[in-house]
Every structure is written in C-alpha cells, then in structure tokens.
Amino acid sequence: MFDVSEVAVVAVDVFGTTVDWRTGVIDGVAAIAEHHETEFDCPALVDAWRERYLPAVGQINRGERDWANLDAVHREALDECLAEFGVAGKFGAEARERMVRTWDALPPWPDAAEGLAELRRDFVVVALSNGGFAQLVHVVKGAGLGFDAILSAENVRAYKPDRRAYINAAKLLDVEPRTILMVAAHTWDIHGARDAGFRTAFVERPGEKGPDRPADTAETTDCDLSAVSFADLAGRLRAAAKGGTAPR
C-alpha cells in the first residue's frame, strides 16, 4: 500500500511499455529486406537484436566502454546480427541506417494514447526512456502520444536500470524520488526505479516479446501496483486517491 496523494509525477517507459517495438521493427526490417531481395528469419533477427541491448548498455553503465546513444548501440548490434544470420554482405551502410531508423517509427499499444491522456488529467506524465532524445521525439510524435516532457538517458549519460537515470529525472523535475511513480512493463526497469526510491507500477504487455517468448509479469516483479493497461492504471489511481492508498 502507498499514499497516492504523494505522487506528483508519473514516469512512463517507452519501448515495449508504450509502443510495440517488436511489430514495428520487424515490419520495417522486412520491408528493407524485400527491397534488397534478401530472405532471412526477420523476427528471429529482430529478437536477437533486442537481446543485445541490455548487455551493451550495462557495459556503458559500468564504465567498460565509452558513452554511446541508443542509435549507436543499435547499429553495432545490428552489424553483429546481420553477420550472425549470414546476410551481412547484402546490406550496405545506407540500408543499415534505415534499419536502425525503424526504431524511430513504432506503433503505440492500443490503449496508450487514451490511457496517457487519462493519467495526464491527474498527474504530470513524462516519458523516461533509454532512447536518444531525437529518437524519442520521433517515436512520441509518430505514435501520437501525449507526454508533458521527454527525459532521455542522454540527459545524464546513464541507462536505466542504473540509479543515476532515475535520480537525474527527479532532479530535472525538481521533485523527490518517492513522489515519482515509474510505469513499465519490464521487471528490470521497475526494480531499478524501486531501488532509486521511486514508487512503481507494472503494466502488463503479454505480447511484447512475441508469441514464442514469455513477457515479464507483475507476479515476478516487486512493484507497488499492477495494471493491465494505462486506462486501468489511471482508474486504479483515481479510485485510490479517494481512499488515500492504492492496492497492488
């Protein structure tokens, strides 16, 4: 239980929580592959591409390599995946850049736009993402998402779940960490926010990783609150505000 009246800001993850990265990137990469008359298991390559993300940003957080924004991280991982799938020779620099840019144009989950609007009726709602700032501007605009602000890992040059990413968000917003509710569909993000002193809400996205891989769940996540959609979350918070506390 936590006091909803203490929440001043709702910080929302973007990739996977607010937009469907997998469908968008698969469709984009498949179109580029078709243009180049090249066939490979596109969903498998995209899944392998995504799997390289957390290890890469973890190296940056630990100081094992220099800072690189998410576009650069994605490009490096893409080069590795194209080689792994035996199609590296089929795509030059321009095609690879277009593949990286598929992460800039992703479809929102069906509940996202309306649900965020509901949350904004009662709270300041910001995007808090590992995406680059320019990248996030394109994603948010293209998906028609209403945020009061966009906070990128580039602001502090540290990626979630590193504590610095969350604490910097609180500093930028001039609020205490305990007054921010982090909303995400990923256990690692929720736990990172919790460890930084945020309140946390897990939103279920069962299809985020596709039909063959299980998505993270609220049952295996240490969170203050869980919901099946942004609209559900807004309703729970509004109802809880009347009673002062929110049940998990």
Short mmCIF file of C-alpha atoms in Angstrom, two decimals:
data_model
loop_
_atom_site.label_atom_id
_atom_site.label_comp_id
_atom_site.label_asym_id
_atom_site.label_seq_id
_atom_site.Cartn_x
_atom_site.Cartn_y
_atom_site.Cartn_z
CA MET A 1 0.00 0.00 0.00
CA PHE A 2 1.19 3.54 -0.71
CA ASP A 3 -0.29 7.01 -0.41
CA VAL A 4 -1.39 8.11 -3.88
CA SER A 5 -1.64 11.72 -2.72
CA GLU A 6 2.18 11.77 -2.56
CA VAL A 7 2.54 11.04 -6.29
CA ALA A 8 3.41 14.18 -8.24
CA VAL A 9 4.79 12.66 -11.46
CA VAL A 10 4.07 9.53 -13.46
CA ALA A 11 7.18 8.50 -15.42
CA VAL A 12 6.49 6.06 -18.23
CA ASP A 13 8.86 3.75 -20.09
CA VAL A 14 8.52 3.87 -23.88
CA PHE A 15 9.88 0.85 -25.78
CA GLY A 16 7.69 -2.15 -25.00
CA THR A 17 5.57 -0.36 -22.40
CA THR A 18 4.06 2.40 -24.54
CA VAL A 19 4.91 1.31 -28.09
CA ASP A 20 5.13 -2.13 -29.72
CA TRP A 21 8.80 -2.18 -30.70
CA ARG A 22 8.77 -5.76 -31.99
CA THR A 23 5.98 -5.39 -34.55
CA GLY A 24 7.30 -2.04 -35.76
CA VAL A 25 10.90 -3.13 -36.18
CA ILE A 26 10.02 -6.47 -37.78
CA ASP A 27 7.77 -4.76 -40.32
CA GLY A 28 10.38 -2.11 -41.07
CA VAL A 29 13.30 -4.52 -41.43
CA ALA A 30 11.21 -6.94 -43.54
CA ALA A 31 10.36 -4.13 -45.97
CA ILE A 32 14.05 -3.23 -46.34
CA ALA A 33 14.98 -6.89 -46.84
CA GLU A 34 12.31 -7.28 -49.52
CA HIS A 35 13.61 -4.18 -51.31
CA HIS A 36 17.05 -5.81 -51.36
CA GLU A 37 15.57 -9.15 -52.45
CA THR A 38 17.06 -10.86 -49.42
CA GLU A 39 15.36 -13.51 -47.30
CA PHE A 40 16.09 -14.44 -43.70
CA ASP A 41 14.15 -15.08 -40.49
CA CYS A 42 13.32 -11.45 -39.78
CA PRO A 43 11.52 -11.99 -36.42
CA ALA A 44 14.43 -14.09 -35.17
CA LEU A 45 16.96 -11.45 -36.20
CA VAL A 46 14.96 -8.68 -34.53
CA ASP A 47 14.69 -10.73 -31.32
CA ALA A 48 18.45 -11.33 -31.38
CA TRP A 49 18.96 -7.61 -32.00
CA ARG A 50 16.90 -6.68 -28.95
CA GLU A 51 18.67 -9.26 -26.77
CA ARG A 52 21.97 -7.42 -27.26
CA TYR A 53 20.54 -4.19 -25.87
CA LEU A 54 20.74 -4.66 -22.09
CA PRO A 55 24.24 -6.22 -22.11
CA ALA A 56 25.52 -3.32 -24.22
CA VAL A 57 24.07 -0.56 -22.05
CA GLY A 58 25.25 -2.45 -18.98
CA GLN A 59 28.82 -2.17 -20.24
CA ILE A 60 28.36 1.58 -20.66
CA ASN A 61 26.88 1.96 -17.17
CA ARG A 62 29.83 0.09 -15.66
CA GLY A 63 32.34 2.28 -17.49
CA GLU A 64 33.65 -0.63 -19.55
CA ARG A 65 33.16 1.37 -22.75
CA ASP A 66 32.58 4.98 -23.73
CA TRP A 67 29.15 6.54 -23.82
CA ALA A 68 27.11 5.83 -26.96
CA ASN A 69 23.48 6.76 -27.54
CA LEU A 70 20.90 4.12 -28.36
CA ASP A 71 21.18 4.62 -32.12
CA ALA A 72 24.89 3.79 -31.93
CA VAL A 73 24.22 0.81 -29.66
CA HIS A 74 21.58 -0.45 -32.08
CA ARG A 75 23.85 -0.03 -35.10
CA GLU A 76 26.66 -2.01 -33.51
CA ALA A 77 24.27 -4.81 -32.51
CA LEU A 78 22.67 -4.81 -35.98
CA ASP A 79 26.04 -5.33 -37.65
CA GLU A 80 26.62 -8.34 -35.39
CA CYS A 81 23.17 -9.80 -36.10
CA LEU A 82 23.42 -9.42 -39.87
CA ALA A 83 26.73 -11.29 -39.74
CA GLU A 84 25.27 -13.95 -37.46
CA PHE A 85 22.36 -14.55 -39.87
CA GLY A 86 24.69 -14.71 -42.87
CA VAL A 87 23.37 -11.64 -44.69
CA ALA A 88 25.96 -9.00 -43.81
CA GLY A 89 27.04 -8.70 -47.44
CA LYS A 90 23.51 -7.90 -48.59
CA PHE A 91 23.15 -4.56 -46.83
CA GLY A 92 25.36 -1.51 -47.12
CA ALA A 93 25.66 1.47 -44.80
CA GLU A 94 22.53 3.22 -46.12
CA ALA A 95 20.31 0.16 -45.70
CA ARG A 96 21.69 -0.46 -42.23
CA GLU A 97 20.98 3.13 -41.24
CA ARG A 98 17.40 2.68 -42.44
CA MET A 99 17.12 -0.44 -40.29
CA VAL A 100 18.30 1.48 -37.24
CA ARG A 101 15.71 4.16 -38.02
CA THR A 102 12.91 1.59 -37.85
CA TRP A 103 13.16 2.14 -34.07
CA ASP A 104 12.01 5.73 -34.65
CA ALA A 105 8.60 4.77 -36.07
CA LEU A 106 6.78 2.30 -33.85
CA PRO A 107 3.07 1.65 -33.37
CA PRO A 108 1.59 2.50 -29.97
CA TRP A 109 -0.18 -0.16 -27.96
CA PRO A 110 -3.94 0.29 -28.49
CA ASP A 111 -4.53 1.70 -25.00
CA ALA A 112 -1.53 4.04 -24.94
CA ALA A 113 -2.77 7.39 -26.29
CA GLU A 114 -6.09 7.38 -24.46
CA GLY A 115 -4.58 5.94 -21.29
CA LEU A 116 -1.84 8.55 -21.14
CA ALA A 117 -4.44 11.27 -21.62
CA GLU A 118 -6.35 9.82 -18.66
CA LEU A 119 -3.23 9.87 -16.50
CA ARG A 120 -2.48 13.46 -17.51
CA ARG A 121 -5.81 14.55 -16.05
CA ASP A 122 -4.38 13.94 -12.58
CA PHE A 123 -0.59 13.92 -12.89
CA VAL A 124 2.39 15.33 -14.71
CA VAL A 125 3.24 12.49 -17.12
CA VAL A 126 6.72 12.18 -18.62
CA ALA A 127 8.49 9.66 -20.81
CA LEU A 128 11.55 8.23 -19.05
CA SER A 129 13.42 6.14 -21.58
CA ASN A 130 16.79 4.82 -22.64
CA GLY A 131 16.11 6.09 -26.14
CA GLY A 132 18.09 9.01 -27.51
CA PHE A 133 16.37 12.38 -27.26
CA ALA A 134 15.93 12.87 -31.01
CA GLN A 135 14.82 9.27 -31.36
CA LEU A 136 12.18 9.69 -28.65
CA VAL A 137 10.83 12.87 -30.23
CA HIS A 138 10.20 10.93 -33.45
CA VAL A 139 8.71 7.92 -31.65
CA VAL A 140 6.37 10.01 -29.50
CA LYS A 141 5.22 12.25 -32.34
CA GLY A 142 4.73 9.37 -34.76
CA ALA A 143 2.72 7.35 -32.26
CA GLY A 144 0.57 10.31 -31.27
CA LEU A 145 1.47 10.10 -27.59
CA GLY A 146 0.83 12.94 -25.17
CA PHE A 147 3.65 13.48 -22.69
CA ASP A 148 4.37 16.60 -20.68
CA ALA A 149 8.10 16.07 -21.18
CA ILE A 150 10.62 13.61 -22.58
CA LEU A 151 13.52 12.51 -20.37
CA SER A 152 16.24 10.57 -22.16
CA ALA A 153 19.24 8.60 -20.97
CA GLU A 154 21.25 11.20 -22.87
CA ASN A 155 20.35 13.74 -20.17
CA VAL A 156 22.68 12.01 -17.73
CA ARG A 157 24.59 9.55 -19.95
CA ALA A 158 23.49 6.61 -17.87
CA TYR A 159 20.98 3.98 -18.89
CA LYS A 160 18.18 2.50 -16.83
CA PRO A 161 18.32 0.46 -14.62
CA ASP A 162 21.33 2.44 -13.37
CA ARG A 163 20.26 4.52 -10.38
CA ARG A 164 21.64 7.69 -12.00
CA ALA A 165 18.99 7.60 -14.72
CA TYR A 166 16.14 7.75 -12.20
CA ILE A 167 17.72 10.22 -9.77
CA ASN A 168 18.50 12.59 -12.62
CA ALA A 169 14.85 12.51 -13.66
CA ALA A 170 13.83 13.56 -10.14
CA LYS A 171 16.38 16.38 -10.21
CA LEU A 172 15.22 17.64 -13.60
CA LEU A 173 11.61 17.64 -12.42
CA ASP A 174 12.54 19.20 -9.05
CA VAL A 175 10.73 16.53 -7.02
CA GLU A 176 11.70 13.87 -4.52
CA PRO A 177 12.18 10.35 -5.95
CA ARG A 178 9.41 8.98 -3.69
CA THR A 179 6.89 11.28 -5.44
CA ILE A 180 7.51 9.70 -8.86
CA LEU A 181 5.58 6.64 -9.97
CA MET A 182 7.57 4.67 -12.55
CA VAL A 183 5.39 2.77 -15.00
CA ALA A 184 6.94 -0.02 -17.04
CA ALA A 185 6.37 -3.49 -18.47
CA HIS A 186 9.85 -4.70 -17.58
CA THR A 187 10.94 -6.19 -14.27
CA TRP A 188 14.47 -4.77 -14.57
CA ASP A 189 13.11 -1.22 -15.03
CA ILE A 190 10.66 -1.50 -12.14
CA HIS A 191 13.35 -2.86 -9.82
CA GLY A 192 15.82 -0.16 -10.89
CA ALA A 193 13.26 2.55 -10.16
CA ARG A 194 12.34 0.99 -6.83
CA ASP A 195 15.99 0.88 -5.78
CA ALA A 196 16.25 4.60 -6.61
CA GLY A 197 13.34 5.37 -4.27
CA PHE A 198 10.53 5.64 -6.83
CA ARG A 199 7.06 4.17 -6.43
CA THR A 200 6.38 1.61 -9.14
CA ALA A 201 3.52 0.36 -11.30
CA PHE A 202 3.82 -2.64 -13.60
CA VAL A 203 1.69 -2.62 -16.77
CA GLU A 204 1.13 -5.98 -18.43
CA ARG A 205 2.25 -6.30 -22.07
CA PRO A 206 1.91 -10.04 -22.71
CA GLY A 207 2.68 -9.73 -26.44
CA GLU A 208 5.78 -7.58 -26.11
CA LYS A 209 8.27 -10.34 -26.90
CA GLY A 210 6.12 -12.11 -29.46
CA PRO A 211 4.21 -15.42 -29.37
CA ASP A 212 7.13 -17.69 -28.53
CA ARG A 213 8.79 -15.90 -25.63
CA PRO A 214 7.18 -15.04 -22.29
CA ALA A 215 6.92 -11.40 -21.34
CA ASP A 216 7.72 -10.12 -17.86
CA THR A 217 4.82 -10.31 -15.41
CA ALA A 218 3.67 -8.48 -12.32
CA GLU A 219 3.74 -11.73 -10.36
CA THR A 220 7.52 -11.95 -10.70
CA THR A 221 8.08 -8.21 -10.18
CA ASP A 222 8.40 -6.38 -6.88
CA CYS A 223 6.07 -3.46 -7.58
CA ASP A 224 3.67 -1.25 -5.65
CA LEU A 225 0.85 -1.57 -8.15
CA SER A 226 -0.03 -3.51 -11.30
CA ALA A 227 -2.48 -2.92 -14.13
CA VAL A 228 -3.45 -4.43 -17.47
CA SER A 229 -3.42 -1.11 -19.35
CA PHE A 230 -2.78 2.60 -18.89
CA ALA A 231 -6.52 3.22 -18.62
CA ASP A 232 -6.74 0.55 -15.92
CA LEU A 233 -3.84 2.20 -14.10
CA ALA A 234 -5.44 5.64 -14.30
CA GLY A 235 -8.68 4.24 -12.93
CA ARG A 236 -6.92 2.47 -10.07
CA LEU A 237 -5.01 5.60 -9.12
CA ARG A 238 -8.11 7.78 -9.29
CA ALA A 239 -10.11 5.35 -7.15
CA ALA A 240 -7.24 5.01 -4.70
CA ALA A 241 -6.94 8.80 -4.39
CA LYS A 242 -10.40 8.85 -2.86
CA GLY A 243 -9.31 6.38 -0.22
CA GLY A 244 -5.73 7.62 0.03
CA THR A 245 -3.98 4.34 -0.71
CA ALA A 246 -3.54 2.08 -3.72
CA PRO A 247 -3.75 -1.73 -3.53
CA ARG A 248 -1.32 -3.76 -5.58
#
